[in-house]
C-alpha atoms as an extended CHARMM CRD file, in Angstrom:
* protein
*
       106  EXT
         1         1  MET       CA            146.6190000000       50.6090000000       66.9080000000  PROA      1               0.0000000000
         2         2  PRO       CA            146.6590000000       53.5030000000       69.2440000000  PROA      2               0.0000000000
         3         3  ALA       CA            147.5090000000       56.4990000000       68.9280000000  PROA      3               0.0000000000
         4         4  ALA       CA            150.6470000000       57.9120000000       70.6210000000  PROA      4               0.0000000000
         5         5  SER       CA            151.3570000000       61.1710000000       72.1610000000  PROA      5               0.0000000000
         6         6  GLY       CA            154.0740000000       63.8250000000       71.1670000000  PROA      6               0.0000000000
         7         7  ALA       CA            155.9890000000       62.0590000000       74.2320000000  PROA      7               0.0000000000
         8         8  GLY       CA            155.8640000000       58.5380000000       72.8170000000  PROA      8               0.0000000000
         9         9  THR       CA            153.1880000000       57.1850000000       75.9140000000  PROA      9               0.0000000000
        10        10  PRO       CA            150.3110000000       55.8870000000       74.3190000000  PROA      10              0.0000000000
        11        11  ALA       CA            147.2700000000       58.2910000000       74.4710000000  PROA      11              0.0000000000
        12        12  ASP       CA            145.4050000000       55.7570000000       76.5220000000  PROA      12              0.0000000000
        13        13  ARG       CA            147.4170000000       54.7220000000       79.3700000000  PROA      13              0.0000000000
        14        14  PRO       CA            148.4510000000       57.7230000000       81.7890000000  PROA      14              0.0000000000
        15        15  THR       CA            151.4130000000       59.8660000000       82.0500000000  PROA      15              0.0000000000
        16        16  PRO       CA            153.7830000000       58.4060000000       84.7500000000  PROA      16              0.0000000000
        17        17  LEU       CA            154.1980000000       60.7880000000       87.3920000000  PROA      17              0.0000000000
        18        18  SER       CA            158.1090000000       62.1670000000       88.5170000000  PROA      18              0.0000000000
        19        19  ALA       CA            159.4900000000       59.5420000000       90.1290000000  PROA      19              0.0000000000
        20        20  THR       CA            160.6700000000       62.6670000000       93.2730000000  PROA      20              0.0000000000
        21        21  GLU       CA            158.7950000000       62.6700000000       96.1020000000  PROA      21              0.0000000000
        22        22  LEU       CA            157.0720000000       65.7830000000       97.7400000000  PROA      22              0.0000000000
        23        23  PRO       CA            158.0420000000       67.9700000000      100.1510000000  PROA      23              0.0000000000
        24        24  THR       CA            157.1260000000       66.9690000000      104.2360000000  PROA      24              0.0000000000
        25        25  LEU       CA            156.3080000000       69.8830000000      106.1390000000  PROA      25              0.0000000000
        26        26  ARG       CA            156.6420000000       69.7270000000      110.1160000000  PROA      26              0.0000000000
        27        27  ARG       CA            154.0760000000       69.4350000000      112.6260000000  PROA      27              0.0000000000
        28        28  PRO       CA            154.1810000000       72.8420000000      114.3240000000  PROA      28              0.0000000000
        29        29  VAL       CA            155.6500000000       72.4180000000      117.7510000000  PROA      29              0.0000000000
        30        30  GLY       CA            153.0890000000       75.3370000000      118.9140000000  PROA      30              0.0000000000
        31        31  PRO       CA            150.5240000000       77.7950000000      118.1640000000  PROA      31              0.0000000000
        32        32  PRO       CA            151.3090000000       80.8250000000      116.3470000000  PROA      32              0.0000000000
        33        33  LYS       CA            153.3450000000       83.6590000000      117.9210000000  PROA      33              0.0000000000
        34        34  LYS       CA            152.2000000000       86.2560000000      115.9430000000  PROA      34              0.0000000000
        35        35  PRO       CA            148.2500000000       86.6250000000      114.7090000000  PROA      35              0.0000000000
        36        36  THR       CA            147.9800000000       84.1630000000      111.5330000000  PROA      36              0.0000000000
        37        37  ASP       CA            144.8670000000       86.7520000000      109.8820000000  PROA      37              0.0000000000
        38        38  ASN       CA            145.8560000000       90.3900000000      111.3420000000  PROA      38              0.0000000000
        39        39  ARG       CA            142.3970000000       91.6310000000      111.5590000000  PROA      39              0.0000000000
        40        40  PRO       CA            142.1320000000       95.6880000000      112.3180000000  PROA      40              0.0000000000
        41        41  ASN       CA            140.9580000000       96.2010000000      116.1380000000  PROA      41              0.0000000000
        42        42  GLY       CA            137.1920000000       96.1920000000      116.7250000000  PROA      42              0.0000000000
        43        43  VAL       CA            136.5510000000       93.2750000000      113.6170000000  PROA      43              0.0000000000
        44        44  VAL       CA            135.4460000000       90.4740000000      114.1410000000  PROA      44              0.0000000000
        45        45  GLY       CA            134.8720000000       87.1580000000      111.6680000000  PROA      45              0.0000000000
        46        46  GLY       CA            132.8120000000       84.5190000000      112.5070000000  PROA      46              0.0000000000
        47        47  TRP       CA            130.0070000000       82.8590000000      111.2570000000  PROA      47              0.0000000000
        48        48  ILE       CA            125.6640000000       83.7310000000      112.3040000000  PROA      48              0.0000000000
        49        49  THR       CA            124.1380000000       82.1020000000      114.8720000000  PROA      49              0.0000000000
        50        50  ARG       CA            121.0100000000       83.5920000000      115.0520000000  PROA      50              0.0000000000
        51        51  GLY       CA            120.2980000000       85.4960000000      111.8810000000  PROA      51              0.0000000000
        52        52  GLY       CA            117.0390000000       87.1770000000      109.6820000000  PROA      52              0.0000000000
        53        53  PRO       CA            116.2240000000       91.5750000000      108.8540000000  PROA      53              0.0000000000
        54        54  GLY       CA            117.8510000000       92.1980000000      112.5810000000  PROA      54              0.0000000000
        55        55  PRO       CA            118.6670000000       94.2550000000      114.3320000000  PROA      55              0.0000000000
        56        56  CYS       CA            119.5150000000       91.6930000000      116.9330000000  PROA      56              0.0000000000
        57        57  TYR       CA            121.7850000000       88.6490000000      115.7340000000  PROA      57              0.0000000000
        58        58  GLY       CA            123.8850000000       86.1900000000      117.4350000000  PROA      58              0.0000000000
        59        59  LEU       CA            127.7420000000       85.3700000000      115.7250000000  PROA      59              0.0000000000
        60        60  MET       CA            130.0280000000       82.5400000000      116.9610000000  PROA      60              0.0000000000
        61        61  ASP       CA            133.9060000000       83.4270000000      116.2140000000  PROA      61              0.0000000000
        62        62  GLU       CA            136.5770000000       81.8510000000      115.2550000000  PROA      62              0.0000000000
        63        63  ASN       CA            137.6900000000       80.7550000000      118.5380000000  PROA      63              0.0000000000
        64        64  GLY       CA            134.4720000000       79.7920000000      119.6780000000  PROA      64              0.0000000000
        65        65  THR       CA            133.1880000000       82.7060000000      121.3360000000  PROA      65              0.0000000000
        66        66  GLU       CA            129.7330000000       83.5800000000      120.9050000000  PROA      66              0.0000000000
        67        67  TYR       CA            128.4170000000       87.6960000000      121.0410000000  PROA      67              0.0000000000
        68        68  ALA       CA            124.9400000000       89.0390000000      120.8920000000  PROA      68              0.0000000000
        69        69  VAL       CA            125.1530000000       92.0000000000      118.2900000000  PROA      69              0.0000000000
        70        70  TYR       CA            122.8250000000       95.1280000000      117.8480000000  PROA      70              0.0000000000
        71        71  GLY       CA            122.9540000000       96.6570000000      114.0330000000  PROA      71              0.0000000000
        72        72  PRO       CA            120.1770000000       98.6680000000      113.2320000000  PROA      72              0.0000000000
        73        73  GLY       CA            119.9820000000       98.8300000000      109.7400000000  PROA      73              0.0000000000
        74        74  ALA       CA            122.5060000000       95.9930000000      108.8400000000  PROA      74              0.0000000000
        75        75  GLY       CA            120.6010000000       94.7190000000      106.8280000000  PROA      75              0.0000000000
        76        76  GLU       CA            119.9590000000       90.6230000000      106.6510000000  PROA      76              0.0000000000
        77        77  LEU       CA            122.2070000000       88.6440000000      107.8470000000  PROA      77              0.0000000000
        78        78  ARG       CA            121.5580000000       84.9420000000      107.1980000000  PROA      78              0.0000000000
        79        79  LYS       CA            121.9830000000       82.1720000000      109.6850000000  PROA      79              0.0000000000
        80        80  GLY       CA            125.6560000000       80.0400000000      109.0900000000  PROA      80              0.0000000000
        81        81  GLU       CA            127.1440000000       83.2910000000      106.9400000000  PROA      81              0.0000000000
        82        82  PHE       CA            130.4130000000       84.1340000000      107.3240000000  PROA      82              0.0000000000
        83        83  VAL       CA            130.8370000000       87.6170000000      107.8380000000  PROA      83              0.0000000000
        84        84  THR       CA            133.3230000000       90.2290000000      109.0720000000  PROA      84              0.0000000000
        85        85  LEU       CA            132.3770000000       93.1380000000      111.5350000000  PROA      85              0.0000000000
        86        86  ARG       CA            133.3120000000       95.9440000000      112.8980000000  PROA      86              0.0000000000
        87        87  LEU       CA            132.2260000000       95.7050000000      116.4150000000  PROA      87              0.0000000000
        88        88  THR       CA            132.3120000000       98.0280000000      119.2210000000  PROA      88              0.0000000000
        89        89  SER       CA            130.8880000000       97.1920000000      123.2750000000  PROA      89              0.0000000000
        90        90  ARG       CA            127.5990000000       98.3830000000      124.0570000000  PROA      90              0.0000000000
        91        91  ASP       CA            125.2270000000       97.9280000000      127.1990000000  PROA      91              0.0000000000
        92        92  ARG       CA            123.2380000000       95.4640000000      127.4020000000  PROA      92              0.0000000000
        93        93  SER       CA            119.7980000000       97.6260000000      126.7110000000  PROA      93              0.0000000000
        94        94  VAL       CA            118.6230000000       95.7890000000      124.2020000000  PROA      94              0.0000000000
        95        95  ASP       CA            118.6970000000       92.2700000000      125.2330000000  PROA      95              0.0000000000
        96        96  CYS       CA            119.5380000000       89.8090000000      121.5210000000  PROA      96              0.0000000000
        97        97  GLY       CA            120.3190000000       86.9890000000      123.6080000000  PROA      97              0.0000000000
        98        98  PRO       CA            123.0850000000       85.0030000000      124.7160000000  PROA      98              0.0000000000
        99        99  GLY       CA            126.6290000000       86.3800000000      123.9800000000  PROA      99              0.0000000000
       100       100  VAL       CA            129.0570000000       88.7210000000      124.7030000000  PROA      100             0.0000000000
       101       101  PRO       CA            126.9460000000       92.2440000000      124.1670000000  PROA      101             0.0000000000
       102       102  MET       CA            127.9070000000       94.0830000000      120.8950000000  PROA      102             0.0000000000
       103       103  ARG       CA            127.1000000000       96.5200000000      118.3890000000  PROA      103             0.0000000000
       104       104  ILE       CA            127.7960000000       97.1220000000      114.7380000000  PROA      104             0.0000000000
       105       105  THR       CA            129.9040000000       99.8800000000      114.0660000000  PROA      105             0.0000000000
       106       106  ASP       CA            129.5100000000       99.2910000000      110.0530000000  PROA      106             0.0000000000
């Protein structure tokens, strides 16, 4: 005879699931009116598309914008890595490839 669990259900049977239904979330009617990530101005989150020891990197942000990032002293950034960087605009005196030219500030 199989051993019974403390609730009277045989040990070889799964515990019955609750009979209550899960709540159903309504489909949003449009995009949020306020940002949902609330990053400070100048901070961009995205994926490294051109990595290496630097000083030039490629970055694709969460909205699909491509950046050509210049960051002397930023160190090794690996392709595919998700990063959050504080960026500022820069001139095109250094060519870091395709994308909006930006500089890592810290």
